[in-house]
mmCIF file of C-alpha atoms in Angstrom:
data_model
loop_
_atom_site.group_PDB
_atom_site.id
_atom_site.type_symbol
_atom_site.label_atom_id
_atom_site.label_comp_id
_atom_site.label_asym_id
_atom_site.label_seq_id
_atom_site.Cartn_x
_atom_site.Cartn_y
_atom_site.Cartn_z
ATOM 1 C CA MET A 1 93.492 -34.777 -108.504
ATOM 2 C CA PRO A 2 94.995 -32.252 -110.961
ATOM 3 C CA SER A 3 95.963 -33.988 -114.173
ATOM 4 C CA LEU A 4 98.718 -31.720 -115.449
ATOM 5 C CA PRO A 5 102.386 -32.147 -114.513
ATOM 6 C CA PRO A 6 104.185 -29.220 -112.897
ATOM 7 C CA ILE A 7 105.794 -26.726 -115.239
ATOM 8 C CA ARG A 8 109.394 -26.736 -114.093
ATOM 9 C CA PRO A 9 111.658 -23.693 -114.354
ATOM 10 C CA GLU A 10 113.836 -25.476 -116.914
ATOM 11 C CA ASP A 11 110.795 -26.094 -119.121
ATOM 12 C CA GLU A 12 109.952 -22.418 -119.007
ATOM 13 C CA ALA A 13 113.520 -21.548 -119.866
ATOM 14 C CA ILE A 14 113.411 -23.859 -122.896
ATOM 15 C CA ALA A 15 110.038 -22.494 -124.017
ATOM 16 C CA GLU A 16 111.308 -18.937 -123.611
ATOM 17 C CA LYS A 17 114.366 -19.634 -125.739
ATOM 18 C CA LEU A 18 112.341 -21.294 -128.477
ATOM 19 C CA ARG A 19 109.998 -18.341 -128.976
ATOM 20 C CA PRO A 20 110.975 -16.672 -132.266
ATOM 21 C CA GLU A 21 111.792 -13.010 -131.688
ATOM 22 C CA GLY A 22 108.996 -10.718 -132.826
ATOM 23 C CA ALA A 23 107.625 -13.368 -135.159
ATOM 24 C CA PHE A 24 104.995 -14.890 -132.934
ATOM 25 C CA ASP A 25 102.090 -14.572 -135.320
ATOM 26 C CA ALA A 26 103.941 -14.841 -138.598
ATOM 27 C CA PRO A 27 103.251 -17.896 -140.730
ATOM 28 C CA ALA A 28 105.854 -20.540 -140.062
ATOM 29 C CA ASP A 29 107.397 -20.751 -143.501
ATOM 30 C CA VAL A 30 108.211 -17.040 -143.858
ATOM 31 C CA HIS A 31 111.483 -17.705 -142.047
ATOM 32 C CA ASP A 32 112.997 -20.873 -143.344
ATOM 33 C CA PRO A 33 110.748 -23.406 -145.076
ATOM 34 C CA VAL A 34 113.221 -26.277 -144.711
ATOM 35 C CA ARG A 35 113.602 -25.767 -140.976
ATOM 36 C CA ALA A 36 109.880 -25.135 -140.396
ATOM 37 C CA GLY A 37 108.969 -28.193 -142.461
ATOM 38 C CA TYR A 38 111.236 -30.420 -140.416
ATOM 39 C CA LEU A 39 109.937 -29.010 -137.125
ATOM 40 C CA LEU A 40 106.388 -29.733 -138.326
ATOM 41 C CA ARG A 41 107.283 -33.355 -139.045
ATOM 42 C CA LEU A 42 108.760 -33.858 -135.587
ATOM 43 C CA GLY A 43 106.082 -31.800 -133.841
ATOM 44 C CA ASP A 44 103.120 -33.373 -135.650
ATOM 45 C CA ASP A 45 104.377 -36.906 -134.912
ATOM 46 C CA ALA A 46 104.440 -36.055 -131.210
ATOM 47 C CA LEU A 47 101.149 -34.146 -131.234
ATOM 48 C CA ILE A 48 99.094 -36.758 -133.062
ATOM 49 C CA LEU A 49 100.414 -39.709 -131.083
ATOM 50 C CA GLY A 50 99.864 -37.723 -127.871
ATOM 51 C CA GLN A 51 96.251 -37.093 -128.866
ATOM 52 C CA ARG A 52 95.760 -40.776 -129.735
ATOM 53 C CA LEU A 53 97.134 -41.918 -126.386
ATOM 54 C CA GLY A 54 94.932 -39.372 -124.643
ATOM 55 C CA GLU A 55 91.923 -41.229 -126.068
ATOM 56 C CA TRP A 56 92.738 -44.045 -123.653
ATOM 57 C CA CYS A 57 92.165 -41.783 -120.667
ATOM 58 C CA GLY A 58 89.378 -43.387 -118.660
ATOM 59 C CA HIS A 59 89.307 -46.482 -120.896
ATOM 60 C CA ALA A 60 92.564 -48.314 -120.165
ATOM 61 C CA PRO A 61 92.502 -51.876 -118.757
ATOM 62 C CA SER A 62 93.339 -50.608 -115.245
ATOM 63 C CA VAL A 63 93.797 -47.300 -113.473
ATOM 64 C CA GLU A 64 97.579 -47.835 -113.401
ATOM 65 C CA VAL A 65 97.719 -48.364 -117.165
ATOM 66 C CA ASP A 66 95.433 -45.376 -117.599
ATOM 67 C CA LEU A 67 98.024 -43.234 -115.820
ATOM 68 C CA SER A 68 100.914 -44.779 -117.779
ATOM 69 C CA LEU A 69 99.289 -43.933 -121.096
ATOM 70 C CA SER A 70 98.300 -40.421 -119.978
ATOM 71 C CA ASN A 71 101.881 -39.809 -118.865
ATOM 72 C CA LEU A 72 103.165 -40.812 -122.299
ATOM 73 C CA ALA A 73 100.556 -38.568 -123.913
ATOM 74 C CA LEU A 74 101.560 -35.585 -121.801
ATOM 75 C CA ASP A 75 105.257 -36.116 -122.553
ATOM 76 C CA LEU A 76 104.479 -36.147 -126.275
ATOM 77 C CA ILE A 77 102.209 -33.118 -126.184
ATOM 78 C CA GLY A 78 104.908 -31.257 -124.235
ATOM 79 C CA GLN A 79 107.410 -32.102 -126.993
ATOM 80 C CA ALA A 80 104.909 -31.006 -129.645
ATOM 81 C CA THR A 81 104.389 -27.675 -127.888
ATOM 82 C CA LEU A 82 108.120 -26.961 -127.982
ATOM 83 C CA LEU A 83 108.661 -28.190 -131.541
ATOM 84 C CA LEU A 84 105.643 -26.430 -133.049
ATOM 85 C CA GLY A 85 106.477 -23.376 -130.962
ATOM 86 C CA ALA A 86 109.857 -23.290 -132.648
ATOM 87 C CA ALA A 87 108.150 -23.377 -136.058
ATOM 88 C CA GLY A 88 105.586 -20.660 -135.255
ATOM 89 C CA ASP A 89 102.641 -20.329 -132.888
ATOM 90 C CA ALA A 90 102.115 -23.787 -131.426
ATOM 91 C CA ASP A 91 98.380 -23.340 -130.753
ATOM 92 C CA GLU A 92 97.727 -21.942 -134.219
ATOM 93 C CA LEU A 93 99.615 -24.808 -135.811
ATOM 94 C CA ALA A 94 97.918 -27.482 -133.713
ATOM 95 C CA PHE A 95 94.347 -26.206 -133.868
ATOM 96 C CA LYS A 96 94.005 -24.129 -137.036
ATOM 97 C CA ARG A 97 95.614 -26.353 -139.670
ATOM 98 C CA ASP A 98 93.554 -28.756 -141.717
ATOM 99 C CA VAL A 99 94.355 -32.366 -142.400
ATOM 100 C CA LEU A 100 96.307 -31.808 -145.650
ATOM 101 C CA ASP A 101 98.756 -29.526 -143.834
ATOM 102 C CA PHE A 102 99.757 -32.082 -141.221
ATOM 103 C CA ARG A 103 103.158 -33.684 -141.728
ATOM 104 C CA ASN A 104 103.046 -36.582 -139.274
ATOM 105 C CA CYS A 105 103.792 -40.133 -140.347
ATOM 106 C CA LEU A 106 100.847 -42.481 -140.912
ATOM 107 C CA LEU A 107 101.826 -44.796 -138.048
ATOM 108 C CA VAL A 108 101.001 -42.293 -135.292
ATOM 109 C CA GLU A 109 97.511 -41.484 -136.616
ATOM 110 C CA GLN A 110 96.392 -45.128 -136.705
ATOM 111 C CA PRO A 111 93.419 -45.800 -134.420
ATOM 112 C CA ASN A 112 94.200 -47.251 -131.013
ATOM 113 C CA GLY A 113 92.396 -50.537 -131.733
ATOM 114 C CA ASP A 114 92.827 -52.712 -128.658
ATOM 115 C CA PHE A 115 95.537 -52.363 -126.017
ATOM 116 C CA ALA A 116 97.794 -54.759 -127.938
ATOM 117 C CA ARG A 117 97.705 -52.684 -131.119
ATOM 118 C CA THR A 118 98.326 -49.501 -129.138
ATOM 119 C CA MET A 119 101.399 -51.069 -127.562
ATOM 120 C CA VAL A 120 102.780 -52.350 -130.886
ATOM 121 C CA ARG A 121 102.323 -48.881 -132.370
ATOM 122 C CA GLN A 122 104.098 -47.410 -129.347
ATOM 123 C CA LEU A 123 107.013 -49.811 -129.631
ATOM 124 C CA LEU A 124 107.420 -49.194 -133.359
ATOM 125 C CA PHE A 125 107.252 -45.427 -132.983
ATOM 126 C CA SER A 126 109.059 -44.857 -129.674
ATOM 127 C CA THR A 127 112.011 -46.998 -130.752
ATOM 128 C CA PHE A 128 112.311 -44.866 -133.880
ATOM 129 C CA GLN A 129 111.826 -41.594 -132.001
ATOM 130 C CA HIS A 130 114.354 -42.576 -129.341
ATOM 131 C CA MET A 131 117.050 -43.367 -131.913
ATOM 132 C CA LEU A 132 116.212 -40.227 -133.901
ATOM 133 C CA TYR A 133 116.297 -37.889 -130.878
ATOM 134 C CA GLY A 134 119.621 -39.472 -129.906
ATOM 135 C CA ARG A 135 121.023 -38.291 -133.240
ATOM 136 C CA LEU A 136 119.289 -34.911 -133.131
ATOM 137 C CA SER A 137 121.291 -33.811 -130.114
ATOM 138 C CA ALA A 138 123.909 -33.027 -132.794
ATOM 139 C CA SER A 139 121.506 -30.983 -134.970
ATOM 140 C CA SER A 140 122.710 -27.634 -136.300
ATOM 141 C CA ASP A 141 119.464 -26.058 -135.056
ATOM 142 C CA GLN A 142 119.414 -24.985 -131.434
ATOM 143 C CA ALA A 143 115.696 -25.597 -130.874
ATOM 144 C CA VAL A 144 115.839 -29.107 -132.339
ATOM 145 C CA ARG A 145 118.949 -29.860 -130.316
ATOM 146 C CA GLU A 146 117.445 -28.707 -127.036
ATOM 147 C CA VAL A 147 114.112 -30.468 -127.449
ATOM 148 C CA ALA A 148 115.856 -33.682 -128.485
ATOM 149 C CA ALA A 149 118.217 -33.552 -125.502
ATOM 150 C CA LYS A 150 115.321 -33.082 -123.083
ATOM 151 C CA ALA A 151 112.908 -35.530 -124.706
ATOM 152 C CA VAL A 152 115.311 -38.400 -125.321
ATOM 153 C CA LYS A 153 114.963 -39.492 -121.675
ATOM 154 C CA GLU A 154 111.172 -39.369 -121.806
ATOM 155 C CA VAL A 155 111.124 -41.399 -124.973
ATOM 156 C CA ALA A 156 113.590 -43.946 -123.589
ATOM 157 C CA TYR A 157 110.948 -44.689 -120.960
ATOM 158 C CA HIS A 158 108.164 -44.934 -123.583
ATOM 159 C CA ARG A 159 110.242 -47.393 -125.544
ATOM 160 C CA GLU A 160 111.007 -49.569 -122.515
ATOM 161 C CA LEU A 161 107.415 -49.574 -121.311
ATOM 162 C CA ALA A 162 106.104 -50.542 -124.742
ATOM 163 C CA ALA A 163 108.693 -53.320 -125.039
ATOM 164 C CA GLU A 164 107.680 -54.702 -121.628
ATOM 165 C CA TRP A 165 104.047 -54.885 -122.683
ATOM 166 C CA VAL A 166 104.750 -56.327 -126.123
ATOM 167 C CA ILE A 167 106.807 -59.094 -124.515
ATOM 168 C CA ARG A 168 104.140 -59.870 -121.915
ATOM 169 C CA LEU A 169 101.244 -59.870 -124.360
ATOM 170 C CA GLY A 170 103.100 -61.749 -127.111
ATOM 171 C CA ASP A 171 104.310 -64.351 -124.628
ATOM 172 C CA GLY A 172 101.074 -64.292 -122.610
ATOM 173 C CA THR A 173 97.783 -66.073 -123.193
ATOM 174 C CA ASP A 174 96.475 -67.398 -126.531
ATOM 175 C CA GLU A 175 94.175 -64.396 -126.761
ATOM 176 C CA SER A 176 96.833 -61.779 -125.971
ATOM 177 C CA ARG A 177 99.169 -63.382 -128.505
ATOM 178 C CA GLU A 178 96.464 -63.384 -131.159
ATOM 179 C CA ARG A 179 95.772 -59.710 -130.502
ATOM 180 C CA MET A 180 99.486 -58.888 -130.668
ATOM 181 C CA LEU A 181 99.750 -60.594 -134.054
ATOM 182 C CA ASP A 182 96.760 -58.619 -135.325
ATOM 183 C CA GLY A 183 98.219 -55.346 -134.029
ATOM 184 C CA LEU A 184 101.592 -56.100 -135.552
ATOM 185 C CA GLY A 185 99.943 -56.902 -138.887
ATOM 186 C CA TRP A 186 98.093 -53.586 -138.777
ATOM 187 C CA CYS A 187 101.087 -51.414 -137.887
ATOM 188 C CA TRP A 188 103.924 -53.061 -139.781
ATOM 189 C CA ARG A 189 102.905 -51.523 -143.151
ATOM 190 C CA PHE A 190 103.680 -48.067 -141.811
ATOM 191 C CA VAL A 191 107.267 -48.730 -140.689
ATOM 192 C CA PRO A 192 109.019 -48.006 -144.036
ATOM 193 C CA GLU A 193 107.609 -44.471 -144.041
ATOM 194 C CA LEU A 194 109.674 -43.704 -140.930
ATOM 195 C CA PHE A 195 112.833 -44.134 -143.005
ATOM 196 C CA GLU A 196 111.654 -42.491 -146.205
ATOM 197 C CA VAL A 197 113.808 -39.559 -147.334
ATOM 198 C CA ASP A 198 112.080 -37.188 -149.754
ATOM 199 C CA GLU A 199 113.451 -33.951 -151.217
ATOM 200 C CA GLU A 200 112.308 -31.858 -148.303
ATOM 201 C CA LEU A 201 113.981 -34.095 -145.735
ATOM 202 C CA GLU A 202 117.070 -34.367 -147.958
ATOM 203 C CA ALA A 203 117.375 -30.572 -147.799
ATOM 204 C CA ALA A 204 116.998 -30.556 -144.010
ATOM 205 C CA ILE A 205 119.636 -33.273 -143.692
ATOM 206 C CA GLY A 206 121.855 -31.283 -146.061
ATOM 207 C CA CYS A 207 121.910 -28.226 -143.813
ATOM 208 C CA GLY A 208 122.460 -30.289 -140.679
ATOM 209 C CA ILE A 209 119.062 -29.649 -139.048
ATOM 210 C CA ALA A 210 117.738 -33.160 -139.560
ATOM 211 C CA ALA A 211 119.221 -36.581 -138.865
ATOM 212 C CA ASP A 212 119.216 -39.086 -141.716
ATOM 213 C CA PRO A 213 116.771 -41.836 -140.689
ATOM 214 C CA ARG A 214 118.396 -44.300 -143.097
ATOM 215 C CA ALA A 215 121.437 -44.330 -140.814
ATOM 216 C CA ILE A 216 119.392 -45.837 -137.977
ATOM 217 C CA GLU A 217 117.244 -48.271 -139.950
ATOM 218 C CA ALA A 218 119.494 -51.310 -139.489
ATOM 219 C CA ASP A 219 119.772 -50.707 -135.734
ATOM 220 C CA TYR A 220 116.030 -50.110 -135.560
ATOM 221 C CA ARG A 221 115.131 -53.343 -137.296
ATOM 222 C CA MET A 222 117.519 -55.246 -135.053
ATOM 223 C CA ALA A 223 116.101 -53.667 -131.889
ATOM 224 C CA ILE A 224 112.512 -54.443 -132.934
ATOM 225 C CA ALA A 225 113.444 -57.998 -133.882
ATOM 226 C CA ASP A 226 115.019 -58.458 -130.421
ATOM 227 C CA VAL A 227 111.818 -57.415 -128.661
ATOM 228 C CA LEU A 228 109.632 -59.544 -130.946
ATOM 229 C CA THR A 229 111.887 -62.551 -130.382
ATOM 230 C CA ALA A 230 111.630 -62.076 -126.621
ATOM 231 C CA ALA A 231 107.852 -61.878 -127.117
ATOM 232 C CA THR A 232 107.977 -65.155 -129.135
ATOM 233 C CA LEU A 233 106.419 -63.261 -132.047
ATOM 234 C CA PRO A 234 107.601 -63.658 -135.649
ATOM 235 C CA VAL A 235 109.060 -60.602 -137.392
ATOM 236 C CA PRO A 236 106.405 -59.924 -140.069
ATOM 237 C CA ALA A 237 107.328 -60.147 -143.732
ATOM 238 C CA ASP A 238 107.660 -56.750 -145.391
ATOM 239 C CA GLN A 239 104.495 -55.740 -147.186
ATOM 240 C CA ARG A 240 103.938 -53.032 -149.731
ATOM 241 C CA PRO A 241 104.802 -49.889 -147.752
ATOM 242 C CA ILE A 242 102.173 -47.204 -147.306
ATOM 243 C CA LEU A 243 103.652 -43.730 -147.665
ATOM 244 C CA GLY A 244 102.404 -40.176 -147.977
ATOM 245 C CA GLY A 245 101.914 -38.737 -144.483
ATOM 246 C CA ARG A 246 104.893 -36.400 -144.860
ATOM 247 C CA ARG A 247 103.248 -34.901 -147.954
ATOM 248 C CA GLY A 248 99.856 -34.541 -146.294
ATOM 249 C CA HIS A 249 98.317 -37.672 -147.854
ATOM 250 C CA HIS A 250 96.800 -39.076 -144.694
ATOM 251 C CA SER A 251 94.527 -41.978 -143.903
ATOM 252 C CA GLU A 252 90.885 -41.120 -143.196
ATOM 253 C CA HIS A 253 91.560 -41.577 -139.483
ATOM 254 C CA LEU A 254 93.467 -38.311 -139.091
ATOM 255 C CA GLY A 255 90.487 -36.180 -140.080
ATOM 256 C CA HIS A 256 88.367 -37.764 -137.351
ATOM 257 C CA LEU A 257 91.127 -37.238 -134.803
ATOM 258 C CA LEU A 258 91.456 -33.568 -135.754
ATOM 259 C CA ALA A 259 87.699 -33.069 -135.603
ATOM 260 C CA VAL A 260 87.775 -34.044 -131.941
ATOM 261 C CA MET A 261 91.035 -32.274 -131.123
ATOM 262 C CA GLN A 262 90.236 -29.004 -132.882
ATOM 263 C CA TYR A 263 86.518 -28.730 -132.134
ATOM 264 C CA LEU A 264 86.751 -26.467 -129.109
ATOM 265 C CA PRO A 265 89.237 -23.816 -130.292
ATOM 266 C CA ARG A 266 87.561 -23.661 -133.706
ATOM 267 C CA THR A 267 84.053 -23.371 -132.308
ATOM 268 C CA TYR A 268 85.053 -20.877 -129.616
ATOM 269 C CA PRO A 269 88.052 -19.053 -131.109
ATOM 270 C CA ASP A 270 88.085 -16.521 -128.271
ATOM 271 C CA ALA A 271 88.074 -19.122 -125.516
ATOM 272 C CA ARG A 272 90.842 -18.756 -122.917
ATOM 273 C CA TRP A 273 91.879 -21.288 -120.323
ATOM 274 C CA MET B 1 92.804 -55.896 -113.628
ATOM 275 C CA SER B 2 91.125 -58.073 -111.063
ATOM 276 C CA ASP B 3 93.554 -60.982 -111.415
ATOM 277 C CA TRP B 4 96.689 -58.880 -110.966
ATOM 278 C CA PRO B 5 98.319 -59.138 -107.530
ATOM 279 C CA LEU B 6 98.589 -56.078 -105.312
ATOM 280 C CA TRP B 7 101.967 -54.455 -104.607
ATOM 281 C CA GLU B 8 102.808 -51.997 -101.836
ATOM 282 C CA VAL B 9 104.790 -48.973 -102.986
ATOM 283 C CA PHE B 10 107.546 -47.286 -100.977
ATOM 284 C CA VAL B 11 109.080 -44.016 -102.167
ATOM 285 C CA ARG B 12 112.298 -42.317 -101.077
ATOM 286 C CA SER B 13 111.444 -38.664 -101.573
ATOM 287 C CA LYS B 14 115.053 -37.500 -101.542
ATOM 288 C CA GLY B 15 118.529 -38.788 -100.871
ATOM 289 C CA GLY B 16 119.159 -39.418 -97.175
ATOM 290 C CA LEU B 17 115.525 -39.977 -96.243
ATOM 291 C CA ALA B 18 114.017 -43.398 -95.658
ATOM 292 C CA HIS B 19 111.561 -45.029 -98.063
ATOM 293 C CA ARG B 20 108.020 -44.313 -96.928
ATOM 294 C CA HIS B 21 104.833 -46.205 -97.712
ATOM 295 C CA PHE B 22 102.900 -44.283 -100.393
ATOM 296 C CA GLY B 23 100.126 -46.630 -101.459
ATOM 297 C CA SER B 24 99.646 -49.664 -103.648
ATOM 298 C CA VAL B 25 99.271 -50.660 -107.298
ATOM 299 C CA HIS B 26 98.022 -53.673 -109.192
ATOM 300 C CA ALA B 27 100.485 -55.214 -111.645
ATOM 301 C CA PRO B 28 101.044 -58.595 -113.274
ATOM 302 C CA ASP B 29 104.687 -58.849 -112.131
ATOM 303 C CA ALA B 30 107.462 -57.066 -110.245
ATOM 304 C CA GLU B 31 108.937 -55.190 -113.199
ATOM 305 C CA LEU B 32 105.588 -53.728 -114.249
ATOM 306 C CA ALA B 33 104.734 -53.028 -110.605
ATOM 307 C CA LEU B 34 107.767 -50.720 -110.514
ATOM 308 C CA ARG B 35 106.632 -48.980 -113.686
ATOM 309 C CA HIS B 36 103.081 -48.620 -112.414
ATOM 310 C CA ALA B 37 104.439 -47.228 -109.153
ATOM 311 C CA ARG B 38 106.578 -44.761 -111.105
ATOM 312 C CA ASP B 39 103.640 -43.652 -113.234
ATOM 313 C CA THR B 40 101.194 -43.459 -110.336
ATOM 314 C CA TYR B 41 103.245 -42.021 -107.477
ATOM 315 C CA THR B 42 106.285 -40.143 -108.837
ATOM 316 C CA ARG B 43 104.824 -38.169 -111.754
ATOM 317 C CA ARG B 44 105.174 -34.892 -109.859
ATOM 318 C CA GLN B 45 108.777 -35.400 -108.786
ATOM 319 C CA GLU B 46 107.815 -37.053 -105.518
ATOM 320 C CA GLY B 47 110.731 -39.448 -105.428
ATOM 321 C CA VAL B 48 114.240 -40.525 -106.295
ATOM 322 C CA SER B 49 113.925 -44.220 -105.502
ATOM 323 C CA LEU B 50 111.158 -46.815 -105.449
ATOM 324 C CA TRP B 51 110.528 -50.123 -103.738
ATOM 325 C CA VAL B 52 107.625 -52.427 -104.453
ATOM 326 C CA VAL B 53 106.737 -55.401 -102.278
ATOM 327 C CA LYS B 54 104.040 -57.945 -102.944
ATOM 328 C CA SER B 55 101.298 -57.142 -100.436
ATOM 329 C CA SER B 56 100.880 -60.838 -99.661
ATOM 330 C CA ASP B 57 104.549 -60.979 -98.553
ATOM 331 C CA ILE B 58 103.976 -58.471 -95.782
ATOM 332 C CA VAL B 59 103.482 -60.003 -92.348
ATOM 333 C CA ALA B 60 101.102 -57.823 -90.361
ATOM 334 C CA SER B 61 100.186 -57.738 -86.698
ATOM 335 C CA ASP B 62 96.686 -58.899 -85.843
ATOM 336 C CA PRO B 63 94.351 -55.976 -85.003
ATOM 337 C CA ALA B 64 92.574 -58.281 -82.527
ATOM 338 C CA GLN B 65 95.822 -58.460 -80.555
ATOM 339 C CA ALA B 66 96.212 -54.676 -80.379
ATOM 340 C CA GLY B 67 95.415 -54.750 -76.662
ATOM 341 C CA GLU B 68 98.202 -57.079 -75.603
ATOM 342 C CA LEU B 69 100.687 -55.725 -78.156
ATOM 343 C CA PHE B 70 100.366 -51.972 -77.727
ATOM 344 C CA GLU B 71 98.359 -51.033 -74.654
ATOM 345 C CA PRO B 72 101.016 -52.001 -72.080
ATOM 346 C CA ALA B 73 103.171 -49.143 -73.465
ATOM 347 C CA ALA B 74 100.450 -46.592 -72.758
ATOM 348 C CA ASP B 75 101.221 -45.999 -69.076
ATOM 349 C CA LYS B 76 105.041 -46.174 -69.301
ATOM 350 C CA VAL B 77 105.632 -42.436 -69.636
ATOM 351 C CA TYR B 78 109.139 -42.869 -68.206
ATOM 352 C CA ARG B 79 110.134 -44.471 -71.500
ATOM 353 C CA HIS B 80 109.893 -41.064 -73.151
ATOM 354 C CA PRO B 81 112.983 -38.866 -72.722
ATOM 355 C CA THR B 82 110.840 -35.883 -71.685
ATOM 356 C CA PHE B 83 112.126 -35.329 -68.146
ATOM 357 C CA TYR B 84 115.265 -33.406 -68.993
ATOM 358 C CA ASP B 85 115.657 -29.644 -68.905
ATOM 359 C CA ILE B 86 117.197 -28.588 -72.191
ATOM 360 C CA PRO B 87 119.541 -25.589 -71.865
ATOM 361 C CA ASP B 88 118.516 -22.736 -74.177
ATOM 362 C CA VAL B 89 121.878 -22.757 -75.913
ATOM 363 C CA VAL B 90 121.285 -26.245 -77.243
ATOM 364 C CA LYS B 91 119.572 -25.719 -80.582
ATOM 365 C CA HIS B 92 119.306 -29.049 -82.295
ATOM 366 C CA ILE B 93 117.973 -31.855 -80.181
#
């Protein structure tokens, strides 16, 4: 069974439009560092979480869940291809950058742990991404606008699926509840970073490319609390936030992920497939 | 998962067509059965609508009774509308 989804004509049209004219091999930040930096944040979030979810392939609790998680991964990697492609050469950016140059948030690089932790991570991130993409359909940048408009439907599904699982596992057996609590404890520290606005993001918000995450934080916390309540799980107390992913200060886990993801194109730079 | 019930999946491939049996999925409940069916059977744009039915809710004919149920129809060729000459001008029949 082929594992890749069909490339639809509309996807090709979007990819074609996003290709920067005559600048295919130029370093991303020659053009507009604020725009490229924001595209890297969005693109790296999608890429890294897509790679993480791909690690479940062949290991999920059932073949149906295996397919669910692979579908999410492929959606995210598709988004990353478009977003990084708008910042420069998507393959170069994905496979030739080192860990300090990645701009993803720390939440998405966290190890899968068990299925419960993976689903908590998905709920916490997809809810954020869904609300953010909703706002980005009004971005001043055409590429951001178009990717957000296309991806918001995909992410709506990710968010719903994750919520379904969090509710079932939280309100399931003693063991599934225990594992949910552990996963929530692991992931909760990385939520504040989603809403952090540094100078770089401030500049992108200023020129209308980016959406201000602080504007969705209250809605986000309410939406998460609703799911946790339905799952009979307590909303965790806020801990000391862990920040730094947007500046390239990553946890040790990202380096291991990149080693696996980048091994082939770095070892065989001329490989074509 | 071995303790999840089995659900039969029916897919309507486009508007106007009937739902057709596509296969089955395991899922802990109806809502997740729909999602599993979506992820397993419609990831290449195969459908516009999904039904799932618990396999145990389907009442099936007994294969041992196939003789009395289906064989009597075998020699009733006159039940097929194949004895009419269709005029050439009639295109769609």
